[in-house]
Every structure is written in C-alpha cells, then in structure tokens.
Tab-separated table of C-alpha atoms in Angstrom:
chain	number	residue	atom	x	y	z
A	27	UNK	CA	57.658	-145.465	-36.826
A	28	UNK	CA	56.612	-141.528	-34.082
A	29	UNK	CA	53.148	-141.516	-32.426
A	30	UNK	CA	58.026	-142.427	-34.043
A	31	UNK	CA	58.833	-145.986	-34.682
A	32	UNK	CA	58.348	-149.533	-33.360
A	33	UNK	CA	56.680	-151.264	-30.509
A	34	UNK	CA	57.113	-148.631	-27.958
A	35	UNK	CA	54.691	-145.822	-28.566
A	36	UNK	CA	55.332	-145.032	-32.206
A	37	UNK	CA	53.780	-141.661	-31.949
A	38	UNK	CA	56.579	-139.219	-31.767
A	39	UNK	CA	54.358	-136.841	-30.079
A	40	UNK	CA	56.755	-134.618	-28.478
A	41	UNK	CA	60.318	-133.568	-28.344
A	42	UNK	CA	61.971	-130.590	-25.115
A	43	UNK	CA	61.537	-126.958	-26.087
A	44	UNK	CA	58.316	-125.071	-26.327
A	45	UNK	CA	59.182	-124.331	-29.946
A	46	UNK	CA	61.015	-126.148	-32.694
A	47	UNK	CA	62.310	-122.848	-34.038
A	48	UNK	CA	65.986	-122.468	-33.359
A	49	UNK	CA	66.345	-126.207	-32.720
A	50	UNK	CA	69.541	-127.494	-34.255
A	51	UNK	CA	71.351	-130.787	-34.577
A	52	UNK	CA	73.492	-129.885	-31.554
A	53	UNK	CA	70.583	-131.155	-29.435
A	54	UNK	CA	71.612	-134.614	-30.608
A	55	UNK	CA	75.045	-136.175	-30.592
A	56	UNK	CA	75.845	-136.200	-34.299
A	57	UNK	CA	76.642	-133.234	-36.534
A	58	UNK	CA	74.443	-132.242	-39.495
A	59	UNK	CA	74.662	-134.431	-42.611
A	60	UNK	CA	76.000	-137.404	-40.620
A	61	UNK	CA	73.995	-140.062	-42.447
A	62	UNK	CA	73.070	-140.867	-46.026
A	63	UNK	CA	69.630	-142.123	-44.965
A	64	UNK	CA	67.610	-141.868	-41.757
A	65	UNK	CA	64.273	-143.334	-40.763
A	66	UNK	CA	61.589	-142.433	-38.265
A	67	UNK	CA	57.929	-143.101	-37.741
A	68	UNK	CA	54.859	-141.982	-35.923
A	69	UNK	CA	51.236	-141.015	-36.211
A	70	UNK	CA	52.027	-137.330	-36.828
A	71	UNK	CA	48.442	-136.274	-36.144
A	72	UNK	CA	47.930	-132.493	-36.049
A	73	UNK	CA	51.579	-131.740	-36.749
A	74	UNK	CA	52.853	-129.799	-33.730
A	75	UNK	CA	56.171	-128.471	-32.407
A	76	UNK	CA	57.163	-131.872	-31.051
A	77	UNK	CA	56.712	-133.497	-34.442
A	78	UNK	CA	58.485	-130.607	-36.144
A	79	UNK	CA	61.457	-130.967	-33.803
A	80	UNK	CA	61.760	-134.668	-34.600
A	81	UNK	CA	61.357	-134.132	-38.351
A	82	UNK	CA	63.802	-131.222	-38.356
A	83	UNK	CA	66.417	-133.331	-36.576
A	84	UNK	CA	65.915	-136.071	-39.180
A	85	UNK	CA	66.308	-133.579	-42.040
A	86	UNK	CA	69.412	-132.014	-40.516
A	87	UNK	CA	71.080	-135.378	-39.885
A	88	UNK	CA	70.384	-136.732	-43.381
A	89	UNK	CA	72.586	-136.036	-46.387
A	90	UNK	CA	70.393	-137.711	-48.966
A	91	UNK	CA	67.222	-139.402	-47.811
A	92	UNK	CA	64.629	-139.372	-45.039
A	93	UNK	CA	62.209	-142.294	-44.769
A	94	UNK	CA	59.087	-141.767	-42.662
A	95	UNK	CA	56.448	-144.311	-41.684
A	96	UNK	CA	53.065	-142.807	-40.801
A	97	UNK	CA	50.825	-145.012	-38.651
A	98	UNK	CA	47.445	-146.070	-39.950
A	99	UNK	CA	44.908	-148.896	-39.607
A	100	UNK	CA	45.658	-151.259	-36.705
A	101	UNK	CA	48.319	-148.876	-35.367
A	102	UNK	CA	45.564	-146.378	-34.473
A	103	UNK	CA	43.038	-148.705	-32.828
A	104	UNK	CA	44.136	-148.062	-29.241
A	105	UNK	CA	44.727	-144.328	-29.601
A	106	UNK	CA	42.514	-142.077	-27.528
A	107	UNK	CA	39.869	-140.408	-29.723
A	108	UNK	CA	41.182	-142.369	-32.725
A	109	UNK	CA	38.152	-141.325	-34.763
A	110	UNK	CA	39.462	-137.733	-34.682
A	111	UNK	CA	42.884	-138.595	-36.124
A	112	UNK	CA	43.419	-136.835	-39.435
A	113	UNK	CA	43.347	-138.977	-42.612
A	114	UNK	CA	46.675	-140.672	-43.303
A	115	UNK	CA	47.065	-138.863	-46.630
A	116	UNK	CA	46.821	-135.467	-44.914
A	117	UNK	CA	49.342	-136.501	-42.264
A	118	UNK	CA	51.766	-137.865	-44.862
A	119	UNK	CA	51.550	-134.651	-46.908
A	120	UNK	CA	52.197	-132.515	-43.821
A	121	UNK	CA	55.273	-134.591	-42.916
A	122	UNK	CA	56.762	-134.397	-46.409
A	123	UNK	CA	56.005	-130.688	-46.767
A	124	UNK	CA	57.680	-129.895	-43.438
A	125	UNK	CA	60.835	-131.920	-44.157
A	126	UNK	CA	61.139	-130.274	-47.579
A	127	UNK	CA	60.756	-126.839	-45.946
A	128	UNK	CA	63.766	-127.626	-43.757
A	129	UNK	CA	65.987	-129.158	-46.455
A	130	UNK	CA	64.503	-129.045	-49.973
A	131	UNK	CA	67.275	-131.106	-51.579
A	132	UNK	CA	66.452	-134.272	-49.581
A	133	UNK	CA	64.730	-137.255	-51.105
A	134	UNK	CA	61.736	-137.777	-48.796
A	135	UNK	CA	59.895	-141.080	-48.806
A	136	UNK	CA	56.739	-141.136	-46.684
A	137	UNK	CA	54.595	-144.247	-46.492
A	138	UNK	CA	51.711	-145.555	-44.391
A	139	UNK	CA	52.606	-148.276	-41.894
A	140	UNK	CA	50.341	-150.829	-40.245
A	141	UNK	CA	52.922	-152.302	-37.882
A	142	UNK	CA	55.538	-150.803	-35.563
A	143	UNK	CA	58.417	-151.368	-37.984
A	144	UNK	CA	57.419	-150.366	-41.495
A	145	UNK	CA	60.409	-149.769	-43.791
A	146	UNK	CA	62.898	-149.684	-40.894
A	147	UNK	CA	63.388	-153.458	-40.986
A	148	UNK	CA	63.478	-153.974	-44.754
A	149	UNK	CA	65.491	-151.039	-46.104
A	150	UNK	CA	69.138	-152.118	-46.086
A	151	UNK	CA	70.403	-148.631	-46.976
A	152	UNK	CA	69.380	-146.918	-43.729
A	153	UNK	CA	72.025	-145.572	-41.352
A	154	UNK	CA	70.138	-144.147	-38.349
A	155	UNK	CA	66.750	-144.082	-36.681
A	156	UNK	CA	65.440	-140.907	-35.092
A	157	UNK	CA	63.546	-141.481	-31.832
A	158	UNK	CA	62.301	-139.557	-28.836
A	159	UNK	CA	63.163	-140.597	-25.287
A	160	UNK	CA	59.756	-142.255	-25.019
A	161	UNK	CA	60.281	-144.303	-28.199
A	162	UNK	CA	63.904	-145.297	-27.558
A	163	UNK	CA	62.837	-148.869	-26.736
A	164	UNK	CA	61.155	-149.018	-30.129
A	165	UNK	CA	64.444	-148.100	-31.776
A	166	UNK	CA	66.153	-150.949	-29.928
A	167	UNK	CA	63.398	-153.275	-31.121
A	168	UNK	CA	63.988	-152.164	-34.710
A	169	UNK	CA	67.671	-153.047	-34.387
A	170	UNK	CA	66.808	-156.454	-32.953
A	171	UNK	CA	64.525	-157.180	-35.920
A	172	UNK	CA	67.162	-155.880	-38.361
A	173	UNK	CA	69.752	-158.214	-36.810
A	174	UNK	CA	67.350	-161.154	-37.199
A	175	UNK	CA	67.099	-160.277	-40.904
A	176	UNK	CA	70.846	-159.887	-41.358
A	177	UNK	CA	70.672	-156.101	-41.765
A	178	UNK	CA	73.080	-153.585	-40.253
A	179	UNK	CA	72.284	-151.921	-36.949
A	180	UNK	CA	70.980	-148.360	-37.038
A	181	UNK	CA	72.504	-145.584	-34.959
A	182	UNK	CA	69.841	-144.343	-32.528
A	183	UNK	CA	69.556	-140.555	-32.465
A	184	UNK	CA	67.439	-139.353	-29.536
A	185	UNK	CA	65.562	-136.045	-29.686
A	186	UNK	CA	64.239	-134.477	-26.471
A	187	UNK	CA	60.517	-134.087	-25.848
A	188	UNK	CA	58.798	-130.708	-26.049
A	189	UNK	CA	57.447	-129.790	-22.626
A	190	UNK	CA	54.587	-127.319	-22.313
A	191	UNK	CA	52.282	-126.010	-19.692
A	192	UNK	CA	52.658	-125.474	-15.993
A	193	UNK	CA	52.358	-129.191	-15.337
A	194	UNK	CA	55.465	-129.947	-17.387
A	195	UNK	CA	53.609	-132.410	-19.604
A	196	UNK	CA	54.834	-133.427	-23.035
A	197	UNK	CA	53.270	-131.919	-26.117
A	198	UNK	CA	50.924	-134.506	-27.660
A	199	UNK	CA	48.423	-135.048	-30.409
A	200	UNK	CA	46.163	-136.762	-27.879
A	201	UNK	CA	45.767	-133.517	-25.940
A	202	UNK	CA	45.048	-131.674	-29.176
A	203	UNK	CA	42.358	-134.249	-30.080
A	204	UNK	CA	40.860	-133.899	-26.583
A	205	UNK	CA	40.722	-130.147	-27.013
A	206	UNK	CA	39.091	-130.552	-30.439
A	207	UNK	CA	36.513	-132.982	-29.020
A	208	UNK	CA	35.642	-130.615	-26.156
A	209	UNK	CA	35.260	-127.709	-28.589
A	210	UNK	CA	32.913	-129.805	-30.737
A	211	UNK	CA	30.700	-130.570	-27.753
A	212	UNK	CA	30.880	-127.008	-26.472
A	213	UNK	CA	32.444	-128.109	-23.196
A	214	UNK	CA	35.618	-126.722	-21.729
A	215	UNK	CA	38.651	-128.916	-21.530
A	216	UNK	CA	41.010	-128.994	-18.601
A	217	UNK	CA	43.601	-131.090	-20.406
A	218	UNK	CA	47.024	-129.468	-20.437
A	219	UNK	CA	48.519	-128.871	-23.847
A	220	UNK	CA	51.184	-131.462	-24.466
C-alpha cells in the first residue's frame, strides 16, 4: 500500500502529467464507478500531484468505498531522510481529505500499515487495487497472497507516473524531503523535482 501497495516500492510517489488537474479515469482502462471497493497504499508524504493523481483515480473508479493503507514504522526505515517524513496522522488526514474533495459520497477508510499488504489481503470485499507502473509488481504480490488466503483476485488498475523537470524524472516525496533538508541547512539542492 503507494510510497502504493505491497513489496515493490509501496510509495506511490508519482503518476504521468505535471498536474493532476484534468486527470480523468480515461487514463486507466476502466470507466468511472467500475468497482464497489478499491484499495491502494503508500507513504503519501508531502502529498503531491503524483499522489493526487493516484488518489483521484481511486475515487473515480470506486462506487462506494476506497481503502488506503499509509506506511508507517518498519515500512519507513529504509526511506531516504526518513526522519523528515510527516507524522502518519497528518498523512492519513491529507489522503482522506483529498479523496473526499474528489468524491464526497465515498466511504473512505484510511489506516496505518506496517507491512506491504495491509488491508489488501484481509478485506474480502475489495474489487481492484490501484497501482503505479513502479508498484505493479506489488499489486501482483497482493493477488498472490489473496489467492493463498482463498480471497478473490483484484483487478489491477495502473496509473501513469507524473514526470517533471528537464531530466524527465518522476515526481517523488524523496526529492521534496531532500529539498526540505537542503533548505534547513541553508545549502542549495540540485535534486530535480520528482
């Protein structure tokens, strides 16, 4: 579950326009309101356009419920500048607030996760998992674990990464943390915005 969900890099740090505004479900294969319940996950640190694109796709695809796992604890240990990651409560609030701004009528369940799977492998009422290209393998891993538990397979909905900068790098929370760290020390930062 984002910095999205499962073993691959759960941080859904980016998704392929420079802005999430104007993004619609046509970027993915399924039409709006295709699923009763969708799931996704990630770190969602310093909510940026990449996160918003992923969350907006989830909201548009869901008819009733969006379940989001937000990484905390052991899921953050190997993140660059992990000490600068916003508190999990702040990240969870930002995720829920954004989804509700897109589609207020949805039931939004946001919970902290300490492993790559979170609710995706225990909730039998899920229909689809929202992933980025970089977390697609994580979505496959979720389905493998669901099969082992006798749960139905989730449809994988892939959202493109947001590319920014002249270098064509993906938008990422890591780059935003690096920028924050360089501002705190008063040093310039040559890291491209992801």
